[in-house]
């Protein structure tokens, strides 16, 4: 099996690797102690070039290249003009001991060339609504990892209960799978047309300035382009991929699973688990699709979140739309619950601290599963979804954090109706209206104010016009989760709940 962290990116890379491999003669000279000129051809001293990706609120982006040399490099003469990357903006250049981002580099064999995530060419996740292509500079930085610098049509009855049997197979559909949300004229249950695309991570760069070794040897500028021959996906590479065949529904689910570092089944420590369910734009893409579409899955597995709360993170990849406006789910709905139950048997999971979250279709699944399986989840984080209000009474007994944008008409009206029912059952609902362009500090204050209401159900809505970046073609619906999963305080609240 080919290691997906390292691959040859097209025929152009083969020629590049041949160039990278021309260092043998010089290396032999150095090893034998022969005199080496003060200035030597730079290209022959490059061992590899690794593309580094990071997931943001609007998807995965290529944000750096790590160039490996044959000896340690000093940072004294490096600058943003030392390298040129085709179609990209270089923002920072420094040496390092490994192919990793760093706040301050250290002399080492690698030179890290950081790139602007706002470049159009940075986007590796692209949907038909434009997600992953527009700058989000007015929103808080949505990094999930440490920053180096800071369907066939089902019945039209909306009253179908999630407790009803879902064993029947869906019928054929002519739906286009646009990646739109259920409720917005989007794909129907059973539709398997992908609404998003994963772009291969690769870059071509040229050393346009002098690179100096710690021994004083200068590698001068070169006109030879170097194409990345490896990929390092921050956080995404920490997940493992599996399949689960559900004995009850006979359906097979591909899924991604993050297992906490140092996990040992023989120890008695138990761990929480977070289930993330994606939206319709991620249907039937690669298994890793839920990890690269945005922060919904990977944020819980970030080093910062894991330092606070070690947890398993589960992200299924659905091969077809599971739920639409008919609220009659496909068998994958129950298969998801059965997968969670199966994992509690396989790993040391705390059954009182299993959590559900999802966006759009995944938010609808979160609400429906919470109703049908009331003893499964200790809390749920619902982002831009809805469910029939006449089925919402059981939610009054659950712990929920709901986030929606006021200009997301379907989801906003749906969540208003749900929270009204919850209040009518005598359950307190904390409410607040937030600015989707708030800074990280402002969002932290917003979360503290919400938590101060001490309600089991929290409902935050973003002001109209504050979640869609200027000039973006992304809908308010999709932009909601590009912001919602950047707010760590909500995740902290979720992880502190239990059955």
PDB file of C-alpha atoms in Angstrom, residues 54 91-107 112 114 143 145-150 304:
ATOM      1  CA  UNK A  54      -3.746  22.702   7.206  1.00  0.00           C
ATOM      2  CA  UNK A  91       4.820  35.048   3.751  1.00  0.00           C
ATOM      3  CA  UNK A  92       7.681  33.643   5.823  1.00  0.00           C
ATOM      4  CA  UNK A  93      10.919  31.675   5.299  1.00  0.00           C
ATOM      5  CA  UNK A  94      13.037  30.072   8.025  1.00  0.00           C
ATOM      6  CA  UNK A  95      15.167  26.968   8.693  1.00  0.00           C
ATOM      7  CA  UNK A  96      14.007  24.145  10.933  1.00  0.00           C
ATOM      8  CA  UNK A  97      15.167  20.755  12.177  1.00  0.00           C
ATOM      9  CA  UNK A  98      12.105  18.989  10.774  1.00  0.00           C
ATOM     10  CA  UNK A  99       9.443  19.469   8.099  1.00  0.00           C
ATOM     11  CA  UNK A 100       7.203  21.355  10.520  1.00  0.00           C
ATOM     12  CA  UNK A 101       5.897  24.869  11.027  1.00  0.00           C
ATOM     13  CA  UNK A 102       7.424  26.823  13.887  1.00  0.00           C
ATOM     14  CA  UNK A 103       7.016  30.190  15.575  1.00  0.00           C
ATOM     15  CA  UNK A 104      10.777  30.664  15.455  1.00  0.00           C
ATOM     16  CA  UNK A 105      12.920  28.442  13.262  1.00  0.00           C
ATOM     17  CA  UNK A 106      16.099  26.652  14.267  1.00  0.00           C
ATOM     18  CA  UNK A 107      19.103  25.928  12.085  1.00  0.00           C
ATOM     19  CA  UNK A 112      10.149  26.164   5.651  1.00  0.00           C
ATOM     20  CA  UNK A 114       5.143  29.535   4.425  1.00  0.00           C
ATOM     21  CA  UNK A 143      -6.872  27.115  12.106  1.00  0.00           C
ATOM     22  CA  UNK A 145      -3.627  23.324  14.374  1.00  0.00           C
ATOM     23  CA  UNK A 146      -1.060  25.535  16.060  1.00  0.00           C
ATOM     24  CA  UNK A 147      -0.492  28.661  14.012  1.00  0.00           C
ATOM     25  CA  UNK A 148       3.145  29.363  13.276  1.00  0.00           C
ATOM     26  CA  UNK A 149       2.375  33.028  13.735  1.00  0.00           C
ATOM     27  CA  UNK A 150      -0.352  33.583  15.987  1.00  0.00           C
ATOM     28  CA  UNK A 304      -4.750  22.165  21.931  1.00  0.00           C
TER      29      UNK A 304
END
